[in-house]
XYZ file of C-alpha atoms in Angstrom:
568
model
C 210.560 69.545 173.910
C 211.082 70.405 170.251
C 208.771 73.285 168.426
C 207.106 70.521 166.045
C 206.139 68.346 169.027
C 204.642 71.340 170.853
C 202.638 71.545 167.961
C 201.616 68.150 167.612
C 200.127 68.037 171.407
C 198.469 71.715 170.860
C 193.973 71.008 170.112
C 193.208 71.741 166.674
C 191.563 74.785 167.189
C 194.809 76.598 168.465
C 197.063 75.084 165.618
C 195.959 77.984 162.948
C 196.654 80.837 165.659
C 199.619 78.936 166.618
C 200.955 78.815 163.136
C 201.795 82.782 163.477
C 203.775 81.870 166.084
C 205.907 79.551 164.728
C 206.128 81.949 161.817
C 208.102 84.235 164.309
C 210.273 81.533 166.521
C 211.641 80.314 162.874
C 212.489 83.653 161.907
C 214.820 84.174 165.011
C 216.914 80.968 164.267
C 219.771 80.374 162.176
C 219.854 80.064 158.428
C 221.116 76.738 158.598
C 217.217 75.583 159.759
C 215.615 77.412 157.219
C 214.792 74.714 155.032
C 213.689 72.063 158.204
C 211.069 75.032 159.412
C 209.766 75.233 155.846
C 209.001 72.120 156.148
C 207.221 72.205 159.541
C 205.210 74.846 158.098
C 203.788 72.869 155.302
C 203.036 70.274 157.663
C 201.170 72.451 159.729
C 199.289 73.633 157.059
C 198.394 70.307 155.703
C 197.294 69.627 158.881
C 194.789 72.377 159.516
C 193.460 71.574 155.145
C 193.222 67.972 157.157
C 191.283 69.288 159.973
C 189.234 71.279 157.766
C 188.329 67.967 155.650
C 187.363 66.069 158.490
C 184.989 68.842 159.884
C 183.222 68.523 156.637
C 183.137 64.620 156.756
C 181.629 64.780 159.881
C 179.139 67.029 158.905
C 178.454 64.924 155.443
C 178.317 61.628 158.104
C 175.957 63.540 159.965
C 173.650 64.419 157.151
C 173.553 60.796 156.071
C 173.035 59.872 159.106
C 169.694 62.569 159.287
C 168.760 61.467 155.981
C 168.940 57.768 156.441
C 166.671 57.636 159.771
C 163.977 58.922 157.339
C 161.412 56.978 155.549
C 162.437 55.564 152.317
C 159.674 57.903 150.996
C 160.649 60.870 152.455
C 164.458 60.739 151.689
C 166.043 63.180 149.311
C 166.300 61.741 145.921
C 162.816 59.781 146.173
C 161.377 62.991 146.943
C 162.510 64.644 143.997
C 161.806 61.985 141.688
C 157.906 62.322 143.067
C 157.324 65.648 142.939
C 159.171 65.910 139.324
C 156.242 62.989 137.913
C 153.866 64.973 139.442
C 154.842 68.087 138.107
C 155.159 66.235 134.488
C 151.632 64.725 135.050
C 149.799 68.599 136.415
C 151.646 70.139 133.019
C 148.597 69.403 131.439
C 146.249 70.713 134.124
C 147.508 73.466 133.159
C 145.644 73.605 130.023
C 142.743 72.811 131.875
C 142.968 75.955 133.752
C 143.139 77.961 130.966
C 140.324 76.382 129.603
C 138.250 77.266 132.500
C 139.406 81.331 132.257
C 139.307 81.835 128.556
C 135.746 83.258 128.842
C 136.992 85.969 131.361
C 139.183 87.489 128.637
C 137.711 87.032 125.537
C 133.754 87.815 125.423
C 134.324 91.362 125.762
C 135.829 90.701 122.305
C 132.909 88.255 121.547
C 129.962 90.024 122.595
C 131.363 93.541 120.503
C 128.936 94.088 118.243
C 131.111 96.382 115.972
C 132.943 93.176 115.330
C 132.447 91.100 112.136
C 131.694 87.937 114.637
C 129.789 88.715 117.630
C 127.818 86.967 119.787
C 124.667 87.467 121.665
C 124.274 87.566 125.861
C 122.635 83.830 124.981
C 125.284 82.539 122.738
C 127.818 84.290 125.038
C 126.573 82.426 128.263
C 126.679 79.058 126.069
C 130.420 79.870 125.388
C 131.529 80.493 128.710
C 129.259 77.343 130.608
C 128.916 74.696 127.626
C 132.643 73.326 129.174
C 131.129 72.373 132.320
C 128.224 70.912 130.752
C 130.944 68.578 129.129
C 133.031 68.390 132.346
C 130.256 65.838 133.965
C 131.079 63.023 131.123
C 134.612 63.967 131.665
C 133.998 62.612 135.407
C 132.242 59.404 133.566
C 135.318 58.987 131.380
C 137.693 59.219 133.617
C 136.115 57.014 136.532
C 135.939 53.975 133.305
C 139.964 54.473 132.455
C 141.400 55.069 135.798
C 140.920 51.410 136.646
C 141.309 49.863 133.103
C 144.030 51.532 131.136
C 145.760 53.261 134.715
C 146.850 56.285 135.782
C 149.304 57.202 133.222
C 147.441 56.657 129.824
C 144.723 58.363 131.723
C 146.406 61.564 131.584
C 147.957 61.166 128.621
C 144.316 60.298 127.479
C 142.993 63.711 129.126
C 145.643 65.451 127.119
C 144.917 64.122 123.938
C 141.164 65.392 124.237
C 142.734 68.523 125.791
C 144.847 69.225 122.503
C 142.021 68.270 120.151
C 140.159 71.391 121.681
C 141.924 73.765 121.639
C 143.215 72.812 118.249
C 139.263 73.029 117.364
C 138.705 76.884 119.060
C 142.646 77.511 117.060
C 140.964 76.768 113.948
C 137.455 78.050 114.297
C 137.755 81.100 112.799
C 138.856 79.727 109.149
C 135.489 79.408 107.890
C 133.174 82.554 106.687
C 129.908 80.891 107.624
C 128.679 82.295 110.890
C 126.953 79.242 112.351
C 129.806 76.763 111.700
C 132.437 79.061 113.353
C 130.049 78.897 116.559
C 129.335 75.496 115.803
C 133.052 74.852 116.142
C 133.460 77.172 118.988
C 131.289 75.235 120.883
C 132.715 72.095 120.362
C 136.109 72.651 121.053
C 135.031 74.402 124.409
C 133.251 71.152 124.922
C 136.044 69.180 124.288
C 137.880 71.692 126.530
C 135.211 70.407 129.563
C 136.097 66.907 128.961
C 139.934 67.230 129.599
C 138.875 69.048 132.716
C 136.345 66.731 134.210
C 139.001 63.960 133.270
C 142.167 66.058 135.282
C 140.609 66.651 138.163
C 141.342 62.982 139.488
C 144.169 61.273 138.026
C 146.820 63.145 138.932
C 145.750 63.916 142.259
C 144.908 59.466 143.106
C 148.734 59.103 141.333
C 150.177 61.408 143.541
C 148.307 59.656 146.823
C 149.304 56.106 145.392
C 153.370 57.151 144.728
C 153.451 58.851 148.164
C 154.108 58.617 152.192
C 151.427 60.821 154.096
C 154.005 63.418 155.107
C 154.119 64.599 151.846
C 151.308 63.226 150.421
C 149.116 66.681 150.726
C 152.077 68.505 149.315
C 152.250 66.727 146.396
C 148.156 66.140 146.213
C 148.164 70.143 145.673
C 149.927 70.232 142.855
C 146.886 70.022 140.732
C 145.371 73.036 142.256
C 148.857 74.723 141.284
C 148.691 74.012 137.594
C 145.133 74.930 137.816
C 145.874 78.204 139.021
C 148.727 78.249 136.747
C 146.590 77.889 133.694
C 143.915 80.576 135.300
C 146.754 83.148 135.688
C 148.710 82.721 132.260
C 145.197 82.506 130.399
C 144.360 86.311 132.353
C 147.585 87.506 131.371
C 147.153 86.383 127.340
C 144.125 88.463 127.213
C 145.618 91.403 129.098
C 148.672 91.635 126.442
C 146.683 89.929 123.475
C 143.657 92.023 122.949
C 140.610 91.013 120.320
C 142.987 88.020 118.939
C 141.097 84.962 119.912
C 142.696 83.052 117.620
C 145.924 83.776 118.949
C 145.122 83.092 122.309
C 143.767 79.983 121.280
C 146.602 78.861 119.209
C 149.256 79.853 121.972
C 147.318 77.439 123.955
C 146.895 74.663 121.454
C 151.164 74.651 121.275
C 151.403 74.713 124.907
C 148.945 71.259 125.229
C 150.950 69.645 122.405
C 154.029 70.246 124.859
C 152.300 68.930 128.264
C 150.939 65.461 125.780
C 154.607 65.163 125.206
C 155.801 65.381 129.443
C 153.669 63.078 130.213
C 155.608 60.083 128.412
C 158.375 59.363 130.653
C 156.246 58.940 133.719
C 156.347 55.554 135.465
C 152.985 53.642 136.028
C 151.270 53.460 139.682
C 152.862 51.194 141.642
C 149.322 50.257 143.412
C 147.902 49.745 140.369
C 150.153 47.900 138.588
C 149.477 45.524 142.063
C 146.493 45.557 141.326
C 146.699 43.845 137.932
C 149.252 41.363 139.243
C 151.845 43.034 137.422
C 154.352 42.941 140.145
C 157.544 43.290 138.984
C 157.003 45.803 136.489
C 155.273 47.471 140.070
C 158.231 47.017 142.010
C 160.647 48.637 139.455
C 158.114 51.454 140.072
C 158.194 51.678 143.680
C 162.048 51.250 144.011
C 162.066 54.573 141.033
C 159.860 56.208 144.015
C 161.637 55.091 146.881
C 165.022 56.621 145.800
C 166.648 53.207 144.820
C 168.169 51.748 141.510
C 165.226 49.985 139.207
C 167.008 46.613 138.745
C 168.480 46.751 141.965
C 168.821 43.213 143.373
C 169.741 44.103 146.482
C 166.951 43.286 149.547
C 166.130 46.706 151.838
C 163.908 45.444 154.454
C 162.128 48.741 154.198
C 160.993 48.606 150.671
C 160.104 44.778 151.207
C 158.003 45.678 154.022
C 155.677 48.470 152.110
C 155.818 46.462 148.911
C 154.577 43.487 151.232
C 151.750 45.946 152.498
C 150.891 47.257 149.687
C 150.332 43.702 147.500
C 148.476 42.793 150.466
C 145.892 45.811 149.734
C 145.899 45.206 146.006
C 145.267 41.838 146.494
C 141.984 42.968 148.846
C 141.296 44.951 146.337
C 141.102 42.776 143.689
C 139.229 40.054 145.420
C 136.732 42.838 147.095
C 135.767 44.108 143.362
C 135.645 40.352 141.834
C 133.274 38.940 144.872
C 130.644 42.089 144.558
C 128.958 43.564 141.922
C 128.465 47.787 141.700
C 125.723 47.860 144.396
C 126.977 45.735 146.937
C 130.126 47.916 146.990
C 128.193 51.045 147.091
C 126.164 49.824 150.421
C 129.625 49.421 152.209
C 130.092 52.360 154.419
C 133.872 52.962 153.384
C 132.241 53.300 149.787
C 129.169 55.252 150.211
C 129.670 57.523 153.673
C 132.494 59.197 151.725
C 130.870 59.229 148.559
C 127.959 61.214 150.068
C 130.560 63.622 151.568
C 131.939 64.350 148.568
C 129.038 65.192 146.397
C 128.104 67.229 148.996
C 131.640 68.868 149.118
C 131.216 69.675 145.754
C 127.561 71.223 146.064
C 128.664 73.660 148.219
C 131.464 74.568 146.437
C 129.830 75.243 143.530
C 126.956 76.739 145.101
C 129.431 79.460 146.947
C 130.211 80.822 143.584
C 133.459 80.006 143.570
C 133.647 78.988 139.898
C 131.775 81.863 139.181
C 133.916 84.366 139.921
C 136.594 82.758 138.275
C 134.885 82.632 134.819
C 132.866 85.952 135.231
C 136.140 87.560 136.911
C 136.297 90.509 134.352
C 132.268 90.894 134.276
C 132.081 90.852 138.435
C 134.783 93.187 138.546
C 132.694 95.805 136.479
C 129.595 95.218 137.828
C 131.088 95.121 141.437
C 132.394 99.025 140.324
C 135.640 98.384 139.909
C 137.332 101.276 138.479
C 140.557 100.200 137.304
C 141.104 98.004 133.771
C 138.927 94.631 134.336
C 141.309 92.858 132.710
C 144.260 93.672 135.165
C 142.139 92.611 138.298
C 141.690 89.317 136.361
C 145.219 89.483 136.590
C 145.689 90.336 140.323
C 143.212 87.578 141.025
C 145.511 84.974 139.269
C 148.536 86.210 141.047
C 146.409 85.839 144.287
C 145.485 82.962 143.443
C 148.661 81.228 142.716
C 150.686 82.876 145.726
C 148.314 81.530 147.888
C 147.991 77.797 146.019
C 151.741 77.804 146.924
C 151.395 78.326 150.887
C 148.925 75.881 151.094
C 151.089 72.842 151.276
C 152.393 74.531 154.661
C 149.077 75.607 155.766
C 147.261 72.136 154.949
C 150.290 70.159 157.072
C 150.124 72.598 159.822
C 146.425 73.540 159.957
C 144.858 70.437 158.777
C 142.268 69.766 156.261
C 139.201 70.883 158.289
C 140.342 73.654 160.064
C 141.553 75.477 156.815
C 138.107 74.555 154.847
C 136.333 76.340 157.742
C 138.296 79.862 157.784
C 138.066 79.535 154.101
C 134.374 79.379 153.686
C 134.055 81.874 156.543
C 135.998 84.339 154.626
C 134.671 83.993 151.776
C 131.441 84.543 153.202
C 132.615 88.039 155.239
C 133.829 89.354 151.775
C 131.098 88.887 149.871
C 128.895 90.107 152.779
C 131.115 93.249 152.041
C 130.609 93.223 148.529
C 126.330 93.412 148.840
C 126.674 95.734 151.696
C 128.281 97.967 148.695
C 125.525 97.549 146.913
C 122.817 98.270 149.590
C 124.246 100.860 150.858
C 125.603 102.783 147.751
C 126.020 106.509 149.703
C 128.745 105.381 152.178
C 130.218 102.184 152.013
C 129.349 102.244 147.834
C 131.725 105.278 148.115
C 134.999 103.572 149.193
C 136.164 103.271 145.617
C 138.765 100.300 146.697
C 136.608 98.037 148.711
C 135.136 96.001 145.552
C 138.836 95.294 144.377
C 139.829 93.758 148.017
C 136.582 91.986 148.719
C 137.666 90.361 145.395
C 140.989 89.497 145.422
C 140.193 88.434 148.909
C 137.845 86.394 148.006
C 139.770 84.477 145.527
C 142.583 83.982 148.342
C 140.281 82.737 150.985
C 138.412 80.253 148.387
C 142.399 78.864 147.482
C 142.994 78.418 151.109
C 139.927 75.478 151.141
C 137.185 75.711 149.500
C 138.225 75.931 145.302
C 141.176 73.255 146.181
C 140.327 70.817 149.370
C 137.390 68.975 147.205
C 139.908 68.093 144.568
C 142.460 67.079 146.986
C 140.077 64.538 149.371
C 138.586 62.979 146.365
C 142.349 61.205 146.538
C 142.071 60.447 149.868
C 138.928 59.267 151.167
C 138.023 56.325 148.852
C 138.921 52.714 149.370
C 141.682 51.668 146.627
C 139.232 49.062 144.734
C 136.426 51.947 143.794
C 138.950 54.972 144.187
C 138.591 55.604 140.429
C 134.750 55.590 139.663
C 134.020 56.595 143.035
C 136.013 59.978 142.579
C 134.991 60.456 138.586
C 131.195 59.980 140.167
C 131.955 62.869 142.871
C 133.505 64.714 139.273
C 130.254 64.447 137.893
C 127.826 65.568 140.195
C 130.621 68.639 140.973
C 130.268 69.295 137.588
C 126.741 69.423 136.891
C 126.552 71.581 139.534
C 129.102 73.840 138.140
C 127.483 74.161 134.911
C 124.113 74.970 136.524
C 125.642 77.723 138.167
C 127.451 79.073 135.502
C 124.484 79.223 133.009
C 121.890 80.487 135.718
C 124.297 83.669 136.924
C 123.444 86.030 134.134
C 119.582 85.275 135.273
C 120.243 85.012 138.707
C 122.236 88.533 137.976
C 118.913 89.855 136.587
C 116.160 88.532 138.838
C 118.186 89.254 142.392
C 120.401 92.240 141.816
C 124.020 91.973 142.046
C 123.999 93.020 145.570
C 121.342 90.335 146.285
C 123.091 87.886 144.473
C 126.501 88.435 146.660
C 124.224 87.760 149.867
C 123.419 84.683 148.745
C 126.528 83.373 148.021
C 127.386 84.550 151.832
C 125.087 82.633 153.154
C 125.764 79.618 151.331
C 129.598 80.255 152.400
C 128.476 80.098 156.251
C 126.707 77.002 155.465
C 129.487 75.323 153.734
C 131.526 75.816 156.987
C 128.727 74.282 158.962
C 128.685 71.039 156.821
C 133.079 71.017 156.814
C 132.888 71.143 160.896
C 129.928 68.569 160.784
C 130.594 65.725 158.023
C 134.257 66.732 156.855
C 136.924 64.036 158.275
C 140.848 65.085 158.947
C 142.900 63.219 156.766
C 145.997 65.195 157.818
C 148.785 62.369 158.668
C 146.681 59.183 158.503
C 147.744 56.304 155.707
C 145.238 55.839 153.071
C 144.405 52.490 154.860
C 143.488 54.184 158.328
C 141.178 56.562 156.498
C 139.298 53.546 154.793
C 139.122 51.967 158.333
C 137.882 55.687 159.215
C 134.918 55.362 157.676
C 134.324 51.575 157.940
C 134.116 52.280 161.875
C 131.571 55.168 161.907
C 131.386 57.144 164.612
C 130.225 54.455 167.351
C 133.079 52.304 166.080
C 135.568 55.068 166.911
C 133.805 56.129 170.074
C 133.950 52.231 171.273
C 137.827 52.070 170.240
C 138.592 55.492 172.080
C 136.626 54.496 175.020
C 138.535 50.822 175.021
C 141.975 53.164 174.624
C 141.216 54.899 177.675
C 140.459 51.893 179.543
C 143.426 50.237 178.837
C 145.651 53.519 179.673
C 143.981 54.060 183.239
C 144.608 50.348 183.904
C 147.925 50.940 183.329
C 148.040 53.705 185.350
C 146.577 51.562 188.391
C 148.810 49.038 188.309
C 151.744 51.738 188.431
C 150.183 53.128 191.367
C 149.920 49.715 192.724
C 153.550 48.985 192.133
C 154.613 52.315 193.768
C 152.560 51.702 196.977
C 153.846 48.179 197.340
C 157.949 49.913 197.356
């Protein structure tokens, strides 16, 4: 047997280590062969290169092979293109968050009375709450244009109003008279609350409506990330821009103009678009989301199958809100059970002070006895904030939606338990100089983990598709009125309880707020938008009746297995 064919029958995984070998056989034989054992060589070598290719084709095959058992929803590519509309559509909830921190970091500036413009503890509670008076018809507007002009020119809507305020607060200060720079002031703050009443929906029923429940909650949570976003860069404006409003305001205005601009390439919801009887221009859509060409003509059974489905539930839809007028919808228990959840979602939210503390963060923090800069725990609370926002995708798929509401309000709760026992008991635990800070910053983590973001993600969720629009712009409103109660009341509620006090309440309320999640809160984790409708259609006797029918079914199975045993 020649040297090459004892080569050829050697298993690849030899032929590199047997390649030295050969090296040293063809340096024994004559001259004459020098130019046939070159030759050998190369063709060993081209054989291991060949080898090496077809390790890596088998390892491409078997990633194809991973990635085409998935979902058509959950492949690579459609994934992307998903989260990257989502991510163009939350730019401008960005703005919003800023809008909702601006007060933090600029009425120390506001309420100096050294300055030429100053305002008074009044004026300067009007400032920081008049937004969230606004934010209520926000959740009005938004709940009318959801359904009418769709999801898209919604936000691009919400942006517009956005850009219009800040271009208002931008421009404020160009007039001498006292009362119309207020005047102003107040308007553009107002405008400010509109845009956020208006983003606290649309993105979040887009990103349900464009997406399988695997990765539905991921994507459902990018709101609360540009939200916390816009909290953090607005803390860190006023920690480098000091007694420059205007500036602030202006840096802001160009960043809104920028966000109004993303939002133009996005594609339309495919549901809605359904919904309409625009079906084509809907199934360009889909097959954009689903990873495939637009104008693709060929037929993948999957997409026909889930474009089938989901005409079905437009179609449902459509008939369901032609047949029945506002009230009869509202009495069905898919409509109203939810809708009852939700405002009472909100209330507690509210009521747990979680907005509070975000637009008071400087003003807690010295009252509280912080004794570092204000302004850098503002800071550390938006860093806090936003580290946490980004975990919760892992924590909401792993945890679940209830579970994670409960720990949060709980903690929440313990650390502001902490906080009043600081205050009642000023001689010991008053003297641990670093306690306010963490009670604080944890505080604003455990509120991210549930309680600040899970409303604004289950308003998404829990509402059938023909009232998912005004259904969650009416939970908007009522969260909102709430929230600007609570804002304009804390500077009273300040006076007449005592901070300490004041903390203690807000405990309690936390504890409470886990009570109702455990008692009324449904888990939406992994369930189809369809199966939570059904959820709530059932009720609890409907479930129990189903479960109980399950079981029966299973043990008579089981029986008849038994049977079959016995009889061999």
């Amino acid at each position: 047997m020649t040297l090459e064919q004892e080569k050829e029958l050697m298993p690849p995984p030899y032929e590199a280590g047997m390649a030295s070998v050969c090296k040293d056989l063809d340096k024994s034989r004559p001259t004459a062969n020098t130019q046939h054992n070159s030759n050998s060589s190369s063709n060993n070598i081209a054989k291991h290169s060949s080898n090496s290719n077809n390790s890596n084709s088998k390892q491409s095959k078997s990633h194809k092979r991973k990635e085409s058992s998935l979902p058509l929803g959950e492949r690579h590519l459609a994934v992307l293109r998903q989260e990257l509309m989502v991510f163009l559509g939350n730019s401008g909830v960005l703005g919003s968050g800023m809008v909702v921190s601006m007060p933090s970091v600029t009425l120390n500036q506001l309420c100096d009375n050294t300055q030429p413009f100053w305002l008074s503890k009044d004026e300067a509670s009007w400032f920081a709450s008049i937004n969230n008076m606004a934010c209520p018809l926000g959740g009005l507007m938004v709940s009318f244009f959801l359904d009418r002009i769709g999801r898209k020119y919604t936000i691009l809507l919400t942006n517009v109003i956005g850009l219009i305020g800040w271009l208002l607060l931008a421009t404020s200060f160009l007039y001498t008279n006292r009362d119309y720079i207020y005047a102003q002031m107040l308007v553009g703050r107002a405008f400010g609350g509109i845009m956020i009443g208006m983003f606290v929906s649309p993105v979040g029923v887009y990103s349900a409506e464009i997406s399988l429940p695997r990765i539905r909650g991921r994507l459902i949570l990018g709101t609360s990330i540009g939200l916390a976003s816009g909290i953090l860069l607005m803390y860190v404006l006023g920690y480098f821009i000091r007694h420059n409003v205007v500036l602030i305001a202006s840096i802001s205005c160009a960043y809104q103009l920028a966000a109004t601009l993303l939002v133009m390439p996005m594609p339309e919801s495919p549901s809605w678009l359904l919904q309409k009887g625009r079906i084509e221009l809907a199934r360009r859509s889909l097959r954009y989301f689903r990873g495939l060409q637009r104008r693709d003509d060929d037929c993948v059974p999957e997409f026909e199958a889930e474009l089938t489905q989901m005409k079905m539930t437009a179609d449902n839809s459509r008939d369901t809100a032609a047949s029945e007028s506002i009230g009869q919808a509202i009495r069905r228990p898919e409509v109203y059970k939810p809708l009852l959840m939700m405002i009472g979602f909100f209330g507690f939210q509210q009521a747990c002070g979680v907005v509070v503390i975000i637009v008071y963060a400087v003003q807690i923090a010295q009252t509280a006895g912080v004794t570092i800069d204000p302004v850098l725990v503002a800071v550390m609370l938006g860093v806090a904030r936003i580290i946490t926002t980004f975990f919760m995708s892992s924590i909401f798929e792993r945890w679940g939606r209830r579970p994670a509401g409960i720990f949060s309000a709980s903690g929440m709760g313990i650390c502001m338990l902490l906080l009043a026992a600081g205050g009642w008991l000023p001689e010991t635990v008053g003297t641990w100089s670093w306690l306010p800070v963490v009670c604080i910053v944890a505080h604003i983590v455990f509120s991210t983990m549930g309680m600040l973001t899970l409303p604004f993600i289950m308003i998404s969720e829990v509402f059938p598709q023909s009232v998912r629009g005004s259904a969650s712009g009416v939970s908007v409103f009522f969260g909102m009125i709430l929230a600007f109660i609570c804002l304009k009341i804390y500077p009273n509620m300040e006076a007449w309880l005592g901070t300490a006090n004041l903390f203690a309440f807000y405990a309690c309320v936390s504890f409470l707020a886990a009570l109702f999640i455990l008692s009324f809160v449904p888990e939406t984790r992994g369930r189809t938008l369809i199966e939570i409708e059904e959820h709530w259609r059932m009720g609890r006797r409907g479930r129990r009746a189903q479960r109980a029918s399950a079981a029966a079914v299973n043990n008579l199975k089981d029986v008849e297995l038994h049977e079959v045993f016995l009889k061999k």
